[in-house]
Short mmCIF file of C-alpha atoms and ligand atoms in Angstrom, two decimals:
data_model
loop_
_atom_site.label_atom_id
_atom_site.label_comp_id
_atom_site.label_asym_id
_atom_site.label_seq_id
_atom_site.Cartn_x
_atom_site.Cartn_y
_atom_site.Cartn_z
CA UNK A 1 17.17 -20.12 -15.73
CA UNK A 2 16.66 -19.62 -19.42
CA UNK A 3 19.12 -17.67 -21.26
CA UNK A 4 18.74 -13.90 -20.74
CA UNK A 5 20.60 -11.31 -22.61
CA UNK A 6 20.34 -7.92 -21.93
CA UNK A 7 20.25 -5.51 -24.96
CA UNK A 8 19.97 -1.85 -24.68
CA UNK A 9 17.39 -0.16 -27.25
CA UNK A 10 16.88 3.20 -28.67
CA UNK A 11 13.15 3.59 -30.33
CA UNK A 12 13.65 4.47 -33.59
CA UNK A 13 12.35 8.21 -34.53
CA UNK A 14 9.65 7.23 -36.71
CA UNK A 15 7.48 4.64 -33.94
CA UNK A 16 8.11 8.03 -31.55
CA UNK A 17 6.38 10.09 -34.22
CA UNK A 18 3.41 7.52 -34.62
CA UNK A 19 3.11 7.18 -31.03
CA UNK A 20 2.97 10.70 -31.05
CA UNK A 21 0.09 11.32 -33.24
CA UNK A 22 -1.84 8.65 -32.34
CA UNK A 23 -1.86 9.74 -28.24
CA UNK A 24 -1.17 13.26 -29.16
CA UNK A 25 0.64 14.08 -26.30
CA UNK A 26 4.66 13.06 -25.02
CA UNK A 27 5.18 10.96 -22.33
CA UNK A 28 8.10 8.55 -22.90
CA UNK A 29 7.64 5.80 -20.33
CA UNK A 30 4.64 5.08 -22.55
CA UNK A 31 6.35 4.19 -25.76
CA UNK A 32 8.11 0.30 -24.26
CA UNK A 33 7.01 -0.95 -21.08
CA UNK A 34 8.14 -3.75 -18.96
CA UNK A 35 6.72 -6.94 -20.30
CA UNK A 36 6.13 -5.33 -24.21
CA UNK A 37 6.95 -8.05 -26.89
CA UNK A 38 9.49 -5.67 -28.93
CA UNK A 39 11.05 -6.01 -32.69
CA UNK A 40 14.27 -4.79 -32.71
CA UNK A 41 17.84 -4.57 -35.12
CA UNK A 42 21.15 -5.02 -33.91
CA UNK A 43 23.15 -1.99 -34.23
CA UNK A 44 27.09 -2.66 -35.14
CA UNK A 45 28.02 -1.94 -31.45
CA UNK A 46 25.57 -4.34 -29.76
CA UNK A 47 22.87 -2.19 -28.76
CA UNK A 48 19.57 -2.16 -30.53
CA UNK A 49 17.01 -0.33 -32.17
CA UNK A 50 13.32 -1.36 -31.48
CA UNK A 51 11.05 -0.65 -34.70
CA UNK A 52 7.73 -1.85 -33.64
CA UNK A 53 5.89 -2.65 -30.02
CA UNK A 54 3.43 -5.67 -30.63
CA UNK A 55 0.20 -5.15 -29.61
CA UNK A 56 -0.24 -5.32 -25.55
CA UNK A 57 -2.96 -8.14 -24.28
CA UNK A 58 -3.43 -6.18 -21.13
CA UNK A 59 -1.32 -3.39 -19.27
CA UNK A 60 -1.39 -2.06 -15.84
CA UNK A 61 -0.97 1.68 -15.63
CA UNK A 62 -1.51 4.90 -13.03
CA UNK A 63 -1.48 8.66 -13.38
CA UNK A 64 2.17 9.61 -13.58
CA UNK A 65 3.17 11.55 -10.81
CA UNK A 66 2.44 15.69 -10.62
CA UNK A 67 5.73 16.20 -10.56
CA UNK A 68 8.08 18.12 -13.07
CA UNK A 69 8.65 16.36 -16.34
CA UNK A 70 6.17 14.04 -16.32
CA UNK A 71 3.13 16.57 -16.56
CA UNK A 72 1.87 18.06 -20.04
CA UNK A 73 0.25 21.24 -19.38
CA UNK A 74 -0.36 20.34 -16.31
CA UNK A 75 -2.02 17.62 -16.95
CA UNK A 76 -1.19 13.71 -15.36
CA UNK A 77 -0.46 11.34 -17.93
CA UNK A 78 -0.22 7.75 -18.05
CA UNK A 79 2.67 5.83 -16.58
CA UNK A 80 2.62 2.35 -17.81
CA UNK A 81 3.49 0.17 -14.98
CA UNK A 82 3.47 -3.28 -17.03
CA UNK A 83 2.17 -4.93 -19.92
CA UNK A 84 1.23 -8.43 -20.98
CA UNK A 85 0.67 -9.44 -17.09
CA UNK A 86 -1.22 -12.69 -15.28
CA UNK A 87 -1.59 -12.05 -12.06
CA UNK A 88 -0.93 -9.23 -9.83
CA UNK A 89 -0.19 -9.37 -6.26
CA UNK A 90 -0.98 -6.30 -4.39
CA UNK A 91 1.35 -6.53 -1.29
CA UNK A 92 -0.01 -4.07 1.45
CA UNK A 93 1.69 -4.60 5.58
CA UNK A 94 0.15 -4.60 9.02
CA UNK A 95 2.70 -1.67 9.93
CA UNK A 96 5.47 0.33 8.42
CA UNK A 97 3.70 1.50 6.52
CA UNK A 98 0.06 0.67 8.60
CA UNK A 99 -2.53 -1.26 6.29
CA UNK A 100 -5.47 1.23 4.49
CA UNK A 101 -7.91 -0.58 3.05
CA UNK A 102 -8.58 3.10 0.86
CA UNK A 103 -4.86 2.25 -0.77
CA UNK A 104 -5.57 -1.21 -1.12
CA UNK A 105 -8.77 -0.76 -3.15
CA UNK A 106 -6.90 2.30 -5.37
CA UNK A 107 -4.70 -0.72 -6.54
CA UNK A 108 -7.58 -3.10 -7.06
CA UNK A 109 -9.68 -0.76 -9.04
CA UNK A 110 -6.41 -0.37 -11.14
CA UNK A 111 -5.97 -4.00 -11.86
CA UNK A 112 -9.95 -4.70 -12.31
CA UNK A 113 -9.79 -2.03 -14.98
CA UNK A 114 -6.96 -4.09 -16.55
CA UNK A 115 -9.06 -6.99 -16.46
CA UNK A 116 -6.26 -8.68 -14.32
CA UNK A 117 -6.11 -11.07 -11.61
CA UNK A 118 -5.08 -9.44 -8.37
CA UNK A 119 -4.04 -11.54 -5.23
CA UNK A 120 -3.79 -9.20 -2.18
CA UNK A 121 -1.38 -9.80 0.02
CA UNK A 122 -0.92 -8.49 3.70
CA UNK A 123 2.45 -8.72 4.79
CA UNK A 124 4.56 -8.40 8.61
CA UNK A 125 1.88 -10.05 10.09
CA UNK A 126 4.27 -10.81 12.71
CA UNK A 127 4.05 -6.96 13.56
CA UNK A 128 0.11 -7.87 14.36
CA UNK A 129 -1.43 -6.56 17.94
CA UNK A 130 -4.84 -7.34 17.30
CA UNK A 131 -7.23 -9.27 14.89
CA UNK A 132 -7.90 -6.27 12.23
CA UNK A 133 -6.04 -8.01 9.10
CA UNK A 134 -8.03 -11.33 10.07
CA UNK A 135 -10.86 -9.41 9.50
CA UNK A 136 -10.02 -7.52 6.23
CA UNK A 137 -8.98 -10.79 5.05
CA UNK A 138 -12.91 -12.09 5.61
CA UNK A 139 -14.15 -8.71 4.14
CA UNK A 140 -11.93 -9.05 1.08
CA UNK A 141 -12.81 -13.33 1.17
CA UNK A 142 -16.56 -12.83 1.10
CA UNK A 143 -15.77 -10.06 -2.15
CA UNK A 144 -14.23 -13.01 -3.76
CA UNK A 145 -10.44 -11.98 -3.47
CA UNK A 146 -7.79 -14.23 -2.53
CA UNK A 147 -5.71 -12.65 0.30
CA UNK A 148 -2.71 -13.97 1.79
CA UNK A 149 -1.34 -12.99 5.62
CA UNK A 150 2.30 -13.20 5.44
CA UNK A 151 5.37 -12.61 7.01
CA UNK A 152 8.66 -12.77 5.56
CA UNK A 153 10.38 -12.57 9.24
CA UNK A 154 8.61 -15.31 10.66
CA UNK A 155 8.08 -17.33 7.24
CA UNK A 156 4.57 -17.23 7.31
CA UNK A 157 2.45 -18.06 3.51
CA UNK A 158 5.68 -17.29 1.87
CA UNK A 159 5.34 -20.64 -0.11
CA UNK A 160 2.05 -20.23 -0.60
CA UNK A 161 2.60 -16.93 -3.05
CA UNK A 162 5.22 -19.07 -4.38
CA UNK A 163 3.31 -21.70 -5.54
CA UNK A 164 1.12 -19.34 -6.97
CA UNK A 165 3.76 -17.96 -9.32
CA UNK A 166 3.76 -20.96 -11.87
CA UNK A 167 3.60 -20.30 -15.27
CA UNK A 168 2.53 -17.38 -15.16
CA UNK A 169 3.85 -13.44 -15.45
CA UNK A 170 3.40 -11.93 -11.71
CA UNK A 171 3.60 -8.30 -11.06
CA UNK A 172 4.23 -7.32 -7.49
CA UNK A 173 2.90 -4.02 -6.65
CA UNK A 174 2.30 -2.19 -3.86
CA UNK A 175 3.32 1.18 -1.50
CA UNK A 176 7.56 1.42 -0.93
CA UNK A 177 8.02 -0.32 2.68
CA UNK A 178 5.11 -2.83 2.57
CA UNK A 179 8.18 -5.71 1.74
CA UNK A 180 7.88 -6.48 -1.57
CA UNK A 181 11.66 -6.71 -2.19
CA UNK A 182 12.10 -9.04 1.11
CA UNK A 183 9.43 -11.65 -0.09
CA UNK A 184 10.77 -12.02 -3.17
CA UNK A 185 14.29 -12.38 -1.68
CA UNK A 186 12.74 -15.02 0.52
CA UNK A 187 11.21 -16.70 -2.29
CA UNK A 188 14.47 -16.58 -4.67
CA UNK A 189 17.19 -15.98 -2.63
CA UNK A 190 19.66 -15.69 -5.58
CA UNK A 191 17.66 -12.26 -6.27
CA UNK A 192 19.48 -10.37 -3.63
CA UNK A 193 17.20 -7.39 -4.07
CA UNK A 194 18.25 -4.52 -2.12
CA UNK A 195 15.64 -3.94 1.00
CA UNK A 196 14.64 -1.06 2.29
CA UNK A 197 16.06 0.85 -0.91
CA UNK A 198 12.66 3.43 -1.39
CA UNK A 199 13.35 6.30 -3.24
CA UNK A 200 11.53 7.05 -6.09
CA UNK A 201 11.92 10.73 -5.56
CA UNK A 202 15.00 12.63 -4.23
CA UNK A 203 14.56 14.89 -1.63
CA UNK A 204 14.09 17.22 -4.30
CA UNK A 205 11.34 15.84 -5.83
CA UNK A 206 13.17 15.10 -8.53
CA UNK A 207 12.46 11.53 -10.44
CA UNK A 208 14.98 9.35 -10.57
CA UNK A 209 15.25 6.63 -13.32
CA UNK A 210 14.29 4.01 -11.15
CA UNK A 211 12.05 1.31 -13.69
CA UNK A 212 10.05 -1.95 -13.09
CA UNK A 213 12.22 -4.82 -14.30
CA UNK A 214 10.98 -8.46 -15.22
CA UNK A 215 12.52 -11.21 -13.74
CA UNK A 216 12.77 -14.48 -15.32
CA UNK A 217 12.36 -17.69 -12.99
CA UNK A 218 11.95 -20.75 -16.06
CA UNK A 219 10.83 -20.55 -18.76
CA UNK A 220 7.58 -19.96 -18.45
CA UNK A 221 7.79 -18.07 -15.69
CA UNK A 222 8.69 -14.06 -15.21
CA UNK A 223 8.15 -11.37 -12.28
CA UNK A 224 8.05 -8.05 -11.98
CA UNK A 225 9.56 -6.28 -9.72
CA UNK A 226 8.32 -2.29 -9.35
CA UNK A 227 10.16 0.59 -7.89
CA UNK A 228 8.89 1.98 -4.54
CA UNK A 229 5.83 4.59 -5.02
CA UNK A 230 3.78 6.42 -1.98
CA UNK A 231 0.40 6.24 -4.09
CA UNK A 232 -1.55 5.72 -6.99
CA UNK A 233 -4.33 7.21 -8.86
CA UNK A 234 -5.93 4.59 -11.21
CA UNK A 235 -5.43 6.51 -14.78
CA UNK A 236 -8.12 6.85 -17.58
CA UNK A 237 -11.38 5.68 -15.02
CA UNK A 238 -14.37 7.01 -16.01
CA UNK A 239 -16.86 8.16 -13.20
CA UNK A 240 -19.43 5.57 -15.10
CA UNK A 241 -17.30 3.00 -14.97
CA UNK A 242 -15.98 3.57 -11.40
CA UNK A 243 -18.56 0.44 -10.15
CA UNK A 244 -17.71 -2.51 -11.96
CA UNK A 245 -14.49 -2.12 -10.72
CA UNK A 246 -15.74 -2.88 -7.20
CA UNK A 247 -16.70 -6.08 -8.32
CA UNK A 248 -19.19 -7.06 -5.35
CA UNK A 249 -21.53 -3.43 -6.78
CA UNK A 250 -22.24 -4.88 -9.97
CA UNK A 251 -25.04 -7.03 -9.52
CA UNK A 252 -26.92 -4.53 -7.61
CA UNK A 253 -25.65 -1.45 -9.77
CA UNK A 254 -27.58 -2.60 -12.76
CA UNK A 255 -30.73 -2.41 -10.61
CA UNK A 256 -30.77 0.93 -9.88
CA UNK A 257 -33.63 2.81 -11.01
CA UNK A 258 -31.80 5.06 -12.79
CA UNK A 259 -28.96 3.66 -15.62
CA UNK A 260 -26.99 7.32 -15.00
CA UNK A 261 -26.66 6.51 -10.83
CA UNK A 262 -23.92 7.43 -8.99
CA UNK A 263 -24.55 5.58 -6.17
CA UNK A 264 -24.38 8.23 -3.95
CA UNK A 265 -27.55 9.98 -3.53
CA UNK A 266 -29.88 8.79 -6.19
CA UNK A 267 -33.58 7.86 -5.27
CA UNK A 268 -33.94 4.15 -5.62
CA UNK A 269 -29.88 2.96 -5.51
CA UNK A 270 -29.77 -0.70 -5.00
CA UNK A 271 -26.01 -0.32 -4.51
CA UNK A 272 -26.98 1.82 -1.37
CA UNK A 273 -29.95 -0.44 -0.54
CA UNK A 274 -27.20 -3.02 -0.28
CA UNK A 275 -24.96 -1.14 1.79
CA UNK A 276 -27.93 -0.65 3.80
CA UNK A 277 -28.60 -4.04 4.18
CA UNK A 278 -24.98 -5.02 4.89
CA UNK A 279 -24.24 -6.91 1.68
CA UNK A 280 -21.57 -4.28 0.62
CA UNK A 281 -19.46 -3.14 3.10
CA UNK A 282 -19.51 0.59 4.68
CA UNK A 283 -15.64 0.69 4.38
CA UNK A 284 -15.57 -0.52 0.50
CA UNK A 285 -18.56 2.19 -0.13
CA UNK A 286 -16.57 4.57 1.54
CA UNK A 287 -14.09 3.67 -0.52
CA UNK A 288 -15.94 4.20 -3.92
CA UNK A 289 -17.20 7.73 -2.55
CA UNK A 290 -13.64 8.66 -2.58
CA UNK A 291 -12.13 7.54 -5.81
CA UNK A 292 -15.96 8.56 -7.36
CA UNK A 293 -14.36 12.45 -5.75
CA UNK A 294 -10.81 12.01 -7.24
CA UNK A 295 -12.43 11.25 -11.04
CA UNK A 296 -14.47 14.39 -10.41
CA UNK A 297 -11.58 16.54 -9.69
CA UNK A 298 -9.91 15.31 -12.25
CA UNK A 299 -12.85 16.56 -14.97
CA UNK A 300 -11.89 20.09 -14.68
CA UNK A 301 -8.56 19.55 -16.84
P1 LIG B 401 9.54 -2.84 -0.51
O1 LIG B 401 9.81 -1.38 -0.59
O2 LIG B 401 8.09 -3.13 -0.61
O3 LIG B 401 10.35 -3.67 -1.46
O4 LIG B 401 9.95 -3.28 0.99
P2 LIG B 401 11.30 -3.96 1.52
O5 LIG B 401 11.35 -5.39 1.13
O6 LIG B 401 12.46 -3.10 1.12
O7 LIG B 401 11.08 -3.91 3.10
C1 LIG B 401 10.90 -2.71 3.82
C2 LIG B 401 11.20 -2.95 5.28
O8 LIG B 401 10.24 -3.86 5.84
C3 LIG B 401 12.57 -3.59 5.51
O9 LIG B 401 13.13 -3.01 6.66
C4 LIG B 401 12.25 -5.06 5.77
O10 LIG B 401 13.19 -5.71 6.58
C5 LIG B 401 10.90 -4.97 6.48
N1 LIG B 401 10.08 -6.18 6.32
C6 LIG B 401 9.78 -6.82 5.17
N2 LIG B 401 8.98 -7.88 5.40
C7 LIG B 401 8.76 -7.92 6.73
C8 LIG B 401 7.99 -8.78 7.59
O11 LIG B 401 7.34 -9.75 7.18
N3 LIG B 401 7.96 -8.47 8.92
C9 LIG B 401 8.64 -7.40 9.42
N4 LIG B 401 8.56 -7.19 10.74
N5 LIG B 401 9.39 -6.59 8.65
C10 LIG B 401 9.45 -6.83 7.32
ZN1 LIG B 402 -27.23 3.31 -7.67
#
C-alpha cells in the first residue's frame, strides 16, 4: 500500500460562503466529498484547513434523506455520494434483502446521469431457489450491462469483480444487507470491515455520521466503501431527461413523433412501439413509469 496519512480538515469560512452563494442553499456534505482532490494548510497542531475543492470530473449523488437536518424548507437536497469515480458496482442480493429490479434501475439511472460505468452485481446467489437472477442477468446482458452472480459464502465471481478493480477508482453501492462489506472483506481480507453493521439511522431517525470512505489498494488503485442506505432517489433528474438514462430507450425515443413525449401515452411513441414489440422490456418500462411519477411529485416544491 502507498503511504496514507490521515489529516483532519476544517473548510475554511470563506469557500463555505462561496459555496453558499453559488448553490444558494446549506447542505454541508456537499462542500468535500469522498474522492474530491482538496488544497489544504497545515495548522500548528496537525490538522488542516482545506482552501479550495478542485473541480470534480464526475460525482455520484442522491436526494438526501427527508429526514431532520438535512432538509431546507422542506425541500431534499443533494447528498454527494462520491466524486472523481471509474466504475461503479451496484451490488443488489438474491435474498436478505430480496432482489428488485425497480431498486436496481434507481441506482443505474443515478450512475448513467453521472456518465459512469456501472457493473451490477447480484450477490448470495447461493441463497438461489429458482432461475430468476439467471434471467435478470440476460435482461440486463441484452441492455448492454455487465452483471456478475456472486456469492461471497460459496466464493462464487468474487475474483472476477476483483480483477475488475485495476487501476481504477470503484465505488460500491448498493441497499444495507445486499453484502457489500463481506465481498470486499473477501477480496482484501486485511479490510476487516465490520458485516452486518447497517445503521444509517438510529431508531430515532436520527442521522448518524456514518460517511463513505476511500480505500486505497496501490497506487493506482482506490475503493469506496458507502454506509448502509434503504433507498435512493436519483437527485437533480429532469422528467426530459429521465430516457437516456435507460440507455436501451434512446434509439427509439428520438423517433417519437413528438420531441416533448413522455413515453407514456403519446400518439405515435416508438419507445412504446418497442415495448410493444418486445425490444424493451415490460419490467424496465415499468420501471421508467415509476421514476417518470417520483420527478413529477417532486415538481410541486
Ligand atoms: P452490506 O450492508 O452491504 O455491507 O452487507 P454485509 O456485508 O454487512 O452483509 C449483510 C449480511 O449478508 C451478513 O449477515 C453477511 O454474512 C451476509 N452475506 C453477505 N454475502 C453473502 C453471500 O454471498 N451469501 C449469503 N448467504 N450471505 C451473505
Ligand atoms: Zn415516446
Amino acid at each position: 500500500m502507498e503511504s496514507e496519512e490521515i489529516i483532519r480538515c476544517s473548510i475554511r469560512g470563506k469557500l463555505k460562503k462561496e459555496f453558499n452563494l453559488k448553490k444558494d442553499k446549506l447542505f454541508d456534505t456537499d462542500f468535500a466529498s469522498v474522492g474530491d482532490v482538496v488544497n489544504y494548510d497545515f495548522n500548528k497542531d496537525g490538522t488542516g484547513v482545506i482552501n479550495s475543492i478542485e473541480e470534480r470530473r464526475n460525482y455520484i449523488s442522491r436526494k438526501a434523506p427527508r429526514i431532520k437536518g438535512a432538509s431546507y424548507r422542506g425541500e431534499r437536497l443533494e447528498q454527494v455520494i462520491a466524486a472523481n469515480i471509474d466504475k461503479v458496482f451496484i451490488v443488489t442480493s438474491v435474498n436478505e434483502p430480496n432482489f428488485n429490479n425497480k431498486t436496481l434501475d434507481r441506482f443505474l439511472v443515478s450512475a448513467e446521469s453521472s456518465s459512469l460505468e456501472a457493473v451490477i452485481v447480484i450477490n448470495k446467489i447461493d441463497l438461489a431457489d429458482d432461475d430468476s437472477s439467471q434471467q435478470w442477468q440476460k435482461l440486463y446482458n441484452n441492455i448492454g450491462y455487465t452483471l456478475l452472480l456472486t456469492s461471497v459464502v460459496s466464493d462464487i465471481n468474487i475474483d472476477e469483480i476483483k480483477s475488475m478493480l485495476s487501476g481504477n477508482k470503484s465505488l460500491f453501492w448498493g441497499q444495507s444487507g445486499v453484502g457489500k462489506s463481506s465481498i470486499l472483506n473477501k477480496m482484501f481480507p486485511d479490510l476487516k470491515l465490520k458485516i452486518g453493521e447497517v445503521s444509517q439511522y438510529t431508531s430515532k431517525g436520527i442521522h448518524t455520521t456514518v460517511t463513505s470512505r476511500m480505500i486505497p489498494l496501490d497506487k493506482n488503485t482506490f475503493i469506496v466503501d458507502t454506509p448502509g442506505i434503504r433507498e435512493i432517489d436519483p437527485y437533480g433528474i429532469k422528467k426530459e431527461d429521465l430516457p437516456h438514462y435507460f440507455i436501451e430507450f434512446e434509439d427509439f425515443a428520438d423517433q417519437c413523433k413528438f420531441n416533448t413525449c413522455s413515453h407514456h401515452h403519446e400518439p405515435g411513441c416508438k419507445v412504446i412501439d418497442a415495448l410493444e414489440k418486445e425490444l424493451i422490456s415490460k419490467e424496465r418500462y415499468d420501471s421508467y413509469l415509476r421514476i417518470l411519477e417520483t420527478i413529477e411529485d417532486d415538481l410541486n416544491f
